[in-house]
XYZ file of C-alpha atoms in Angstrom:
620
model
C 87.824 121.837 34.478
C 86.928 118.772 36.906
C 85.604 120.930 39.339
C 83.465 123.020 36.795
C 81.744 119.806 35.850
C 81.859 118.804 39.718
C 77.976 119.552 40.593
C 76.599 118.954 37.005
C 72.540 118.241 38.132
C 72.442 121.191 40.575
C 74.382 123.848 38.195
C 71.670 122.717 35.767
C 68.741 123.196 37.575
C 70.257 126.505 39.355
C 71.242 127.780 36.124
C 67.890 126.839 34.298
C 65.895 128.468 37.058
C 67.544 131.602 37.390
C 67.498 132.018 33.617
C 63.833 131.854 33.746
C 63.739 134.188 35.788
C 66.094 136.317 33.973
C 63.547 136.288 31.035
C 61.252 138.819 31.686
C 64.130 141.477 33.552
C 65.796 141.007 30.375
C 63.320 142.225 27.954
C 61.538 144.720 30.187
C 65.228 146.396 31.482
C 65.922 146.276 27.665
C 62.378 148.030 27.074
C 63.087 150.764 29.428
C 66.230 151.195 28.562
C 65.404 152.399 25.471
C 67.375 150.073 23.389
C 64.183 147.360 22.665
C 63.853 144.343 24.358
C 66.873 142.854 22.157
C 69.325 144.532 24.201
C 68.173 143.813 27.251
C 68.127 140.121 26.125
C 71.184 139.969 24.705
C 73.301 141.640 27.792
C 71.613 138.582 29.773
C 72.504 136.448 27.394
C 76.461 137.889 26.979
C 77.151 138.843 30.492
C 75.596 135.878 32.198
C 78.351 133.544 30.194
C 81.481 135.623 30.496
C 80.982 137.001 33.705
C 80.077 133.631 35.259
C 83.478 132.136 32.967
C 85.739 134.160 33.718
C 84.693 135.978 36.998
C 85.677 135.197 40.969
C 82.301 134.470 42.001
C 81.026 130.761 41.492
C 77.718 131.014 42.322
C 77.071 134.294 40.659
C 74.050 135.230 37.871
C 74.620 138.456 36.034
C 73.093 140.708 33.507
C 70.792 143.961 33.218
C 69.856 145.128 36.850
C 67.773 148.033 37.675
C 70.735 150.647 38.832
C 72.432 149.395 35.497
C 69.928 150.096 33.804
C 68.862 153.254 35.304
C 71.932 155.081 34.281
C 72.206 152.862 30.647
C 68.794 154.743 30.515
C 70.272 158.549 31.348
C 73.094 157.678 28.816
C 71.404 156.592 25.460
C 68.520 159.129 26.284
C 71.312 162.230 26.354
C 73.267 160.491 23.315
C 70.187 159.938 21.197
C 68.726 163.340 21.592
C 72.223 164.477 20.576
C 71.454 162.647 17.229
C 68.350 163.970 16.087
C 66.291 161.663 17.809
C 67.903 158.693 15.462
C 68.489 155.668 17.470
C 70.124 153.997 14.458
C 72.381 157.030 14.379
C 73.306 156.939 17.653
C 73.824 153.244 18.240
C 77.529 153.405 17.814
C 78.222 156.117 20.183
C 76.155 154.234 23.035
C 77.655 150.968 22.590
C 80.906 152.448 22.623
C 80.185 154.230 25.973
C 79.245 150.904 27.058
C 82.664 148.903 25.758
C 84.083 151.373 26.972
C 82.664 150.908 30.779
C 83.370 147.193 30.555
C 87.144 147.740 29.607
C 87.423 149.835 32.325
C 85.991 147.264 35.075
C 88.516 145.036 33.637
C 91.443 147.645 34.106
C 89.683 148.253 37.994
C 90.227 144.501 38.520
C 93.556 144.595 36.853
C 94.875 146.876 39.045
C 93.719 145.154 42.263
C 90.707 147.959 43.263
C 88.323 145.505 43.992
C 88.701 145.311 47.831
C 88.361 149.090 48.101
C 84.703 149.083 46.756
C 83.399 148.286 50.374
C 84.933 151.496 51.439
C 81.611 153.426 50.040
C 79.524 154.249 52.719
C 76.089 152.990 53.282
C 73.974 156.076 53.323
C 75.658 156.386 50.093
C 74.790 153.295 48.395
C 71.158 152.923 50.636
C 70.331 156.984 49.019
C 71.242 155.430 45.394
C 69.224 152.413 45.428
C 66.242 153.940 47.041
C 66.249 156.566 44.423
C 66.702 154.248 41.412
C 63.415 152.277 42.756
C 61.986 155.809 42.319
C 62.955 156.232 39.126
C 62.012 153.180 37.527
C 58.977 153.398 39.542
C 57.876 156.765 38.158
C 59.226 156.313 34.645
C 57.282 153.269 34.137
C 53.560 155.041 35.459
C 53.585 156.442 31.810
C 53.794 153.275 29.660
C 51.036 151.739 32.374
C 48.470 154.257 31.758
C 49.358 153.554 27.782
C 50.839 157.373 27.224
C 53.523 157.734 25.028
C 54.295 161.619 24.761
C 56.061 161.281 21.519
C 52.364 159.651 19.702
C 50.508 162.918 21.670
C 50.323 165.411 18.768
C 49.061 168.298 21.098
C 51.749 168.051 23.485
C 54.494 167.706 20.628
C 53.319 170.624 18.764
C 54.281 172.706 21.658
C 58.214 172.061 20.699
C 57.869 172.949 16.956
C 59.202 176.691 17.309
C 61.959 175.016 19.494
C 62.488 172.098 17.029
C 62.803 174.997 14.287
C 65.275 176.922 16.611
C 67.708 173.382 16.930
C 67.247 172.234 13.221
C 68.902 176.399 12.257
C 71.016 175.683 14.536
C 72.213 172.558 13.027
C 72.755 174.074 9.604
C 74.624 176.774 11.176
C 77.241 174.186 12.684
C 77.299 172.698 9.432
C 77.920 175.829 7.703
C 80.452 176.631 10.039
C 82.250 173.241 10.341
C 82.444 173.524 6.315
C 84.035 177.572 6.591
C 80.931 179.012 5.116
C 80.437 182.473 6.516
C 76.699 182.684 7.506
C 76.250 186.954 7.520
C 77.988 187.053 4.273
C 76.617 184.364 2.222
C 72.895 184.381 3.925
C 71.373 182.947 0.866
C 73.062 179.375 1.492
C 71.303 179.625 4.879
C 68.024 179.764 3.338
C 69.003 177.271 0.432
C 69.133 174.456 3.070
C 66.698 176.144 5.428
C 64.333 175.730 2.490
C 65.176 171.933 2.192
C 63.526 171.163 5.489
C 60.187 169.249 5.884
C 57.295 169.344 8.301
C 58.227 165.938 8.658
C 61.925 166.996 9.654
C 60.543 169.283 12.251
C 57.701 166.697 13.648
C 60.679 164.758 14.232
C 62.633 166.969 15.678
C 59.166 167.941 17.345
C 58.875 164.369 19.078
C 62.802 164.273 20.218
C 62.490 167.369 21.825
C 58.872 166.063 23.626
C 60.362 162.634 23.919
C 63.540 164.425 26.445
C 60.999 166.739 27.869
C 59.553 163.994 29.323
C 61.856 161.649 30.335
C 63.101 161.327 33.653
C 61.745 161.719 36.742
C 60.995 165.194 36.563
C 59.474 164.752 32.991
C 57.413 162.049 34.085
C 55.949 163.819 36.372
C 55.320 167.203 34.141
C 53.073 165.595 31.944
C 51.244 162.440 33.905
C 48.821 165.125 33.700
C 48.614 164.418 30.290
C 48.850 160.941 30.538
C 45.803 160.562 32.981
C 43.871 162.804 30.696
C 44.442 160.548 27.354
C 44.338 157.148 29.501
C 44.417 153.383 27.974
C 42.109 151.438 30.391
C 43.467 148.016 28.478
C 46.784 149.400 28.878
C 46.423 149.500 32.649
C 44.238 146.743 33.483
C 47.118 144.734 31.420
C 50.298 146.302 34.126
C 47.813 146.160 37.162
C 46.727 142.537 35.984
C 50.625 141.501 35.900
C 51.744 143.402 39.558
C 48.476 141.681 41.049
C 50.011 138.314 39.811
C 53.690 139.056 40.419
C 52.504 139.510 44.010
C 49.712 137.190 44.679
C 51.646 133.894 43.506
C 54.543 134.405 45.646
C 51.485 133.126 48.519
C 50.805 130.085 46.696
C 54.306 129.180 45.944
C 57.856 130.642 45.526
C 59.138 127.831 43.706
C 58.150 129.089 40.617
C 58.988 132.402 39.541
C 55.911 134.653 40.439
C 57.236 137.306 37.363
C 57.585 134.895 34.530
C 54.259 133.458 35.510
C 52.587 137.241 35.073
C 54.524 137.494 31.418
C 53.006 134.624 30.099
C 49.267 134.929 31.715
C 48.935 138.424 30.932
C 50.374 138.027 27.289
C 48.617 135.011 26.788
C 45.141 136.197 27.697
C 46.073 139.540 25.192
C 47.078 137.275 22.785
C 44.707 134.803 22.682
C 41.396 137.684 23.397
C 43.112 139.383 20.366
C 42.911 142.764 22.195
C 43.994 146.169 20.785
C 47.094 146.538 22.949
C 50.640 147.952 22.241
C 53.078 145.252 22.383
C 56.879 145.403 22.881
C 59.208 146.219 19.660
C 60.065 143.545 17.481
C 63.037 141.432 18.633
C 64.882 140.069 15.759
C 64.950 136.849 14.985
C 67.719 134.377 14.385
C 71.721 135.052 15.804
C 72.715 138.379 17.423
C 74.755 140.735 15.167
C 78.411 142.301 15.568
C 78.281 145.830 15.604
C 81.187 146.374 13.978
C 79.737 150.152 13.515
C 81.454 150.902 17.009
C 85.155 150.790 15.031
C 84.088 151.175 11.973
C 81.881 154.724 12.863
C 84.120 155.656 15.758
C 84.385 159.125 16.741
C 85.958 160.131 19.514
C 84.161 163.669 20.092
C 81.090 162.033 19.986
C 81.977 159.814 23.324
C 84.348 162.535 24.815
C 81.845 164.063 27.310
C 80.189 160.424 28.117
C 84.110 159.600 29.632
C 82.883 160.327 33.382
C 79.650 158.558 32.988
C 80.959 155.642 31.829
C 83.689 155.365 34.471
C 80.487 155.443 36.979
C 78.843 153.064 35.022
C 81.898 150.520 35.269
C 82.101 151.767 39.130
C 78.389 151.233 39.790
C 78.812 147.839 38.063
C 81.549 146.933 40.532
C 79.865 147.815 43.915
C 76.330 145.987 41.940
C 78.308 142.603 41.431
C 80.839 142.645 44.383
C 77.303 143.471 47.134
C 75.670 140.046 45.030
C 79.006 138.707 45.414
C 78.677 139.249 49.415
C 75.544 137.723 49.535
C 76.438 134.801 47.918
C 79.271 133.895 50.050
C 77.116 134.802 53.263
C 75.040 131.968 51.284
C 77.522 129.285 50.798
C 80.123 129.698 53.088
C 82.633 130.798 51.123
C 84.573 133.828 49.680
C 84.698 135.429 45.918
C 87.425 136.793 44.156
C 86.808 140.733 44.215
C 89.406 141.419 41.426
C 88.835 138.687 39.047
C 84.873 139.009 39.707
C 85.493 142.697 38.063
C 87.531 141.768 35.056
C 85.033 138.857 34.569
C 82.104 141.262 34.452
C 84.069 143.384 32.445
C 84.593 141.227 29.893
C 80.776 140.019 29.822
C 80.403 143.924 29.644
C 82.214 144.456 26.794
C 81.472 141.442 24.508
C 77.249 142.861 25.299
C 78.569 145.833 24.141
C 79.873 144.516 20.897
C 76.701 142.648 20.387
C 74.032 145.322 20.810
C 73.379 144.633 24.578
C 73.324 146.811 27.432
C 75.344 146.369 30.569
C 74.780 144.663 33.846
C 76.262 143.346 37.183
C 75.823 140.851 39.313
C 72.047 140.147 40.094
C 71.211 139.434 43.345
C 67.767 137.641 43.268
C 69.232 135.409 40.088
C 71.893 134.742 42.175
C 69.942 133.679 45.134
C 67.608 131.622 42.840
C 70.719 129.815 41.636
C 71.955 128.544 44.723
C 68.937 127.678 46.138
C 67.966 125.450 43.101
C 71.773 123.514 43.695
C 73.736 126.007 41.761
C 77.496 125.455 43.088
C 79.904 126.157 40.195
C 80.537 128.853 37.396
C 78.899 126.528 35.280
C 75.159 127.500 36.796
C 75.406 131.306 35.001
C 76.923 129.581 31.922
C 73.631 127.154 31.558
C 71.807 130.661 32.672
C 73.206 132.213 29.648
C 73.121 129.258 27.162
C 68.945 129.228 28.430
C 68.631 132.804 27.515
C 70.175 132.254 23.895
C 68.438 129.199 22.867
C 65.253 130.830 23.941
C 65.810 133.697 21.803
C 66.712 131.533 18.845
C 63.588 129.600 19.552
C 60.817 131.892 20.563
C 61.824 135.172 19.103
C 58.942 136.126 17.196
C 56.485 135.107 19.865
C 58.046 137.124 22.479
C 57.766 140.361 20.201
C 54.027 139.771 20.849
C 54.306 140.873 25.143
C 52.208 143.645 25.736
C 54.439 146.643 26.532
C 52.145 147.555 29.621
C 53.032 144.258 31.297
C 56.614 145.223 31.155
C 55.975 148.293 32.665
C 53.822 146.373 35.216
C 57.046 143.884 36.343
C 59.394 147.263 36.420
C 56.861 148.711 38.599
C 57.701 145.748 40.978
C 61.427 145.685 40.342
C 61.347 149.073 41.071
C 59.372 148.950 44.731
C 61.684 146.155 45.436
C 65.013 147.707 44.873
C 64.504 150.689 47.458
C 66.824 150.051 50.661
C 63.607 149.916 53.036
C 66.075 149.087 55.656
C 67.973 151.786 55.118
C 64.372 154.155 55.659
C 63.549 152.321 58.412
C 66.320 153.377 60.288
C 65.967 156.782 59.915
C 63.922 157.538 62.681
C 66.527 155.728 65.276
C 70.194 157.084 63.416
C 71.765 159.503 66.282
C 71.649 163.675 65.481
C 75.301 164.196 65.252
C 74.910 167.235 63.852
C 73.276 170.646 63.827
C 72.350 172.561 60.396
C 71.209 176.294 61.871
C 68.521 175.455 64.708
C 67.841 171.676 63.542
C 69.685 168.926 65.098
C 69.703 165.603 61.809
C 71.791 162.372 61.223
C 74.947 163.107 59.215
C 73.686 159.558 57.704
C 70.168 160.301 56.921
C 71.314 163.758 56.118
C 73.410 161.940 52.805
C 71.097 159.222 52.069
C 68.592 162.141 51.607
C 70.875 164.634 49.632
C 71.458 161.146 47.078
C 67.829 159.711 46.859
C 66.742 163.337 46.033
C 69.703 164.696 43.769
C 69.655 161.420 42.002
C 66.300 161.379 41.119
C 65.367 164.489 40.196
C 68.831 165.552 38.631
C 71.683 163.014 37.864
C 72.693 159.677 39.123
C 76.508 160.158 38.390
C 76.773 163.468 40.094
C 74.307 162.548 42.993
C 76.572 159.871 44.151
C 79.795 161.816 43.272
C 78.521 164.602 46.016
C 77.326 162.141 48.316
C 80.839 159.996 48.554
C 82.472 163.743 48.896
C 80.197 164.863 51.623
C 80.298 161.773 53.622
C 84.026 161.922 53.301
C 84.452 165.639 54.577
C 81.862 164.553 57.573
C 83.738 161.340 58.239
C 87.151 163.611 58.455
C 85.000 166.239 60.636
C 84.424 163.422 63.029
C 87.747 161.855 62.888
C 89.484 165.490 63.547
C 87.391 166.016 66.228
C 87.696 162.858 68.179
C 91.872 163.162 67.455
C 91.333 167.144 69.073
C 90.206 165.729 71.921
C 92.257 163.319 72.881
C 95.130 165.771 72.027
C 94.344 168.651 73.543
C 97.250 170.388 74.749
C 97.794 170.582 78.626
C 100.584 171.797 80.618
C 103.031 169.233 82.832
C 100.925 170.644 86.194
C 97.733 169.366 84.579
C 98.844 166.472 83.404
C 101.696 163.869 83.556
C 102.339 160.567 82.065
C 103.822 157.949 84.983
C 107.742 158.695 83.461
C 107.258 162.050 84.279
C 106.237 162.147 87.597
C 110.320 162.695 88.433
C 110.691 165.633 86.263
C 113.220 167.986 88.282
C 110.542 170.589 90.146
C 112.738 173.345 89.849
C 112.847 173.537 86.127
C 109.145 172.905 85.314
C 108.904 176.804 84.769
C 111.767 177.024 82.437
C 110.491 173.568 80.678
C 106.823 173.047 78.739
C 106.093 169.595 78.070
C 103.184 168.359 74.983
C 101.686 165.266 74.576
C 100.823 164.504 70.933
C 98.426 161.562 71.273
C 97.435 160.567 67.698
C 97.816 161.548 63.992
C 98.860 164.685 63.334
C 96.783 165.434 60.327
C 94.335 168.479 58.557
C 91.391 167.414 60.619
C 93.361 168.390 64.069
C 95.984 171.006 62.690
C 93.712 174.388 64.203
C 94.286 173.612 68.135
C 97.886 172.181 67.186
C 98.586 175.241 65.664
C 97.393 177.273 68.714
C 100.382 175.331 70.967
C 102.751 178.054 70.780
C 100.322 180.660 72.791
C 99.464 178.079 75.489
C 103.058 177.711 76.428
C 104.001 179.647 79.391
C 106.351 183.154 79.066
C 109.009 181.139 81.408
C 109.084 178.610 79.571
C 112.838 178.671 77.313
C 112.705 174.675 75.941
C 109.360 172.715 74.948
C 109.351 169.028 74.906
C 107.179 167.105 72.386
C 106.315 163.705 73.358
C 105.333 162.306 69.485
C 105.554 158.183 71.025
C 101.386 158.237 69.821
C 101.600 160.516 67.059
C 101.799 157.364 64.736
C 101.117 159.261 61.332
C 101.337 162.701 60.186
C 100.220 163.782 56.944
C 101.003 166.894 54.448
C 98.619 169.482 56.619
C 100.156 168.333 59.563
C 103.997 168.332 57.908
C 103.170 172.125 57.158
C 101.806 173.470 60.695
C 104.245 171.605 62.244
C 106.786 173.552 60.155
C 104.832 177.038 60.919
C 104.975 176.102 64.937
C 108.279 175.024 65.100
C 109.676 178.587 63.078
C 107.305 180.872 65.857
C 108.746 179.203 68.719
C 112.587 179.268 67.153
C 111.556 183.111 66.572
C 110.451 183.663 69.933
C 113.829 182.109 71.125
C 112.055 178.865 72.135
C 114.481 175.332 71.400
C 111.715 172.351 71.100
C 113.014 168.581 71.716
C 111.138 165.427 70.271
C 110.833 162.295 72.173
C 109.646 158.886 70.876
C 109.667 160.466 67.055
C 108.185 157.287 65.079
C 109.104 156.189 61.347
C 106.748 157.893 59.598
C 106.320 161.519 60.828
C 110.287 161.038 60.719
C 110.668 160.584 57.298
C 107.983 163.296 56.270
C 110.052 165.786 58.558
C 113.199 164.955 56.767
C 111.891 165.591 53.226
C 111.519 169.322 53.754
C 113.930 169.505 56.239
C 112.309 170.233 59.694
C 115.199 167.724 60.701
C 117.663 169.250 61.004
C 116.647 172.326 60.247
C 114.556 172.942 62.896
C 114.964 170.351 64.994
C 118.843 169.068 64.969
C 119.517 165.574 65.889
C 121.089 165.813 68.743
C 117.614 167.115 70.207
C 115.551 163.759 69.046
C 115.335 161.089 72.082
C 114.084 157.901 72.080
C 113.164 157.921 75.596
C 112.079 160.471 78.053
C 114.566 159.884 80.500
C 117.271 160.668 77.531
C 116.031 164.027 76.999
C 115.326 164.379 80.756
C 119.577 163.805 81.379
C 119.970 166.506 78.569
C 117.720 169.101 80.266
C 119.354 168.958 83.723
C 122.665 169.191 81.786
C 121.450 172.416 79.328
C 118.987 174.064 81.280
C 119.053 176.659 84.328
C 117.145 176.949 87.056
C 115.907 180.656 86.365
C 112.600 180.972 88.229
């Protein structure tokens, strides 16, 4: 406790700053989340406390980021549209998704996976954020130019057969789920078709235009549309705010260049009592427990979210623990990778049960803290307390922000997330690799297959096939290296300095191998080819294993299937230098002594050297 209370003016200032400049993320990652601004401002609020309480960072600001969002964004869109387009509706089943992904950051932390997070590759995790700058980038032209597809009735009238098709549909589940048999009582069918409004199927209408369009992919589909039915004040309102967001970071970076955009651009709407779309209504007064997540819990209605949220808690992880990096690069010390997880699970999960969405650690906050003094866990605390008593105070004014200047800061958030370092490189990564006549980088070769599969299909997957392709390439390179060095030579070609004194006359009768590192499934094809490189003279094979440090189950097996041709062909093999490890393996299935007996295991060369001259004759 004295040491929270240790650096009291600078975790002020620090966390007062970075608050600030928390503000306007909050609301617009809440806007484009599709939850309202509300959410966005109360995961700030939430995580930026209880992460900063009871995580293993000090210094550390947390709360809605953009590759939090991103997904947040994929998940409510996929579980709303699975509710009719109700938001109300389908509130439970996203926050529940999202407690869910905060318990299970705190289970990652409780069972000590922290430290393997830095284990994800960089093409990877460069692919990902470069594509989630894309997103947010694309997603947010629409609400700049002032389109909403949903309010454009000639584009949503082209999804009222559909919306017809999915409301029958409906009643036919419901018929079913309640045992009514559609082909033989047809007139129920038509009793409740007949119960359906044009106002049922405009609604169903605008869902169905509302999915069409989101997304990359739908953004794109109908921007023309959007540049057809442009709102001039609309844009002039998002171009006004990126102009400022980037032209007062040359006067000054003191003061944060995006919260000065919110309040010019709102003000001068506000004030010129313009006809522009503001942001929805944030609700005034203390946020609400949603005790609808227990209360309306189902668990088929979160079932096929279980994946996504697991990558949501796993993306939150590698967001905080990367912030978490920086920060100690920034104060000269080192976080707590464990309790840093459990403490943004907790912030997480008490968002959740509040209405907000998730977040991580957030790396510009962070930086912002430190530089203003921040020191101690109590900066992010004062960061959070900021948030909240802003809300309480200044709830109905901030309702009143222009929607377009929202989309105008994403626009910025979302140039500045992309991993320009990462494209830089591109030109200067080494080909390592040839796919049909073109030589690429294995590493560009990822980052590409992520940045595109995540932004024109799925984040979750995207990075799922990117960690398993990198993997396979990373064991591709690793098998090869470990053929190389133990490629298999006869005693003539080569001899390590004991052997130099092998008897001469029995070198025909007598193959030696060298096994020079793991024996594993990346090198198991030229092991397996030993027994046709050994000589017809040859009656006894010698396998020097003092290097062969590690053998795993594809190595266990073809060592097996090499050992039972040679004992078929008549051939007795002898180990020398046998380690722990591959010992033990051999022993579980019974290589030793089934195979190889004990009495044919040395621990030096010169052993099984006294035993050769001893069993073997000089035949050739």
């Amino acid at each position: 406790m004295k040491k929270l209370f240790s650096n009291i003016k600078g975790d002020a200032f620090g966390g007062i700053t970075a608050g600030i400049v928390a503000l306007p993320l909050a609301l617009a990652f809440g806007v484009s989340s599709g939850l309202g601004p509300s959410a966005g401002l109360y995961g700030a609020i939430f995580i930026s406390f209880f992460a900063a309480l009871f995580g293993g960072t000090n210094t550390q600001i947390s709360g809605p980021t953009a590759p939090m969002t991103a997904v947040s964004m994929v998940i409510i869109a996929g579980i709303i549209a699975a509710n009719d387009g109700d938001v109300n509706k389908a509130l439970p089943a996203i926050l529940t998704v999202f407690l869910l992904a905060g318990l299970m950051q705190i289970g990652l932390g409780a069972l000590g996976l922290g430290q393997y997070i830095r284990y994800i590759p960089y093409p990877v995790v460069s692919g990902f954020m470069t594509a989630i700058g894309v997103i947010i980038l694309v997603t947010q032209i629409l609400p700049s130019l002032g389109y909403y597809p949903k309010e454009d009735t000639e584009y949503v009238n082209q999804f009222k057969a559909q919306a017809e098709e999915v409301i029958l549909e409906n009643i036919l589940k419901e018929e079913a789920n309640e045992g009514i048999l559609v082909l033989e009582d047809f007139r129920e069918t038509i009793n409740r078709a007949e119960k359906i409004t044009q106002e049922d199927i405009l609604k169903e209408s605008q869902t169905l235009a509302a999915k069409n369009a989101s997304g990359v992919l739908g953004s794109l589909k109908v921007l023309p549309r959007a540049i057809k039915n442009i709102n001039w004040l609309e844009v002039i309102l998002a171009l006004g705010t990126i102009f400022i967001i980037y032209g007062f970071k040359r006067i000054t970076t003191k003061v944060p260049s995006t919260l000065v955009a919110l309040i010019v651009m709102s003000a001068i709407a506000i004030l010129a009592n313009l006809d522009y779309r503001p942001i929805p209504q944030i609700p005034e007064g203390l946020p609400e427990f949603k005790s609808e997540i227990f209360s309306n819990f189902n668990i088929s209605s979160i079932t096929p979210y279980i994946f996504t949220a697991l990558a949501l808690a796993l993306l939150g992880a590698i967001d905080s623990l990367l912030t978490s990096i920086v920060a100690d690069n920034m104060t000269k010390t080192k976080h707590k990778p464990n309790k840093e997880l459990v403490g943004q699970g907790i912030g997480n999960s008490i968002a959740a049960l509040f209405g907000g969405i998730p977040g991580a650690g957030a790396t510009i906050r962070t930086v912002v803290n430190i530089n203003s003094g921040g020191k101690t866990k109590l900066s992010g605390m004062i960061a959070g307390v900021l948030l909240f008593v802003i809300l309480l105070a200044i709830a109905p004014l901030a309702s009143k922000i222009p929607a377009a200047v929202l989309a105008g800061i994403l626009i910025t958030v979302g140039i500045g997330v992309m991993d320009y370092k990462g494209l830089r490189a591109i030109p200067s990564l080494p080909k390592d690799m040839k796919l049909g006549p073109l030589k690429l980088s294995s590493e560009v070769l990822i980052m590409l297959i992520v940045l595109v599969l995540s932004s024109f299909w799925d984040l979750v997957y995207a990075v799922g096939i990117g960690l398993v392709i990198a993997s396979l390439m990373f064991m591709k390179k690793i098998g090869d290296l470990t053929a190389e060095r133990s490629d298999v030579k006869s005693l003539k070609e080569e001899a390590w300095k004991d052997e130099v004194s092998f008897p001469e006359n029995l070198k025909e009768e007598v193959f030696i191998k060298h096994i020079k590192g793991p024996l594993f499934f990346g090198s198991t094809s030229d092991f397996q080819a030993l027994s046709l490189q050994i000589p017809d003279t040859a009656s006894k094979v010698i396998m020097r294993l003092d290097r062969m440090q590690y053998m795993d189950q594809s190595g266990l097996y073809a060592m097996e299937d090499m050992l039972q041709d040679l004992k078929s062909k008549g051939i007795d093999v002898l180990f020398v230098g046998l380690l722990k490890q591959p010992r033990y393996m051999m022993e579980r299935i019974d290589i030793i002594p089934d195979f190889i007996p004990k009495e044919h295991i040395f621990e030096s060369f010169d052993d099984c050297v006294v035993w050769i001259k001893n069993n073997v004759d000089d035949k050739y």
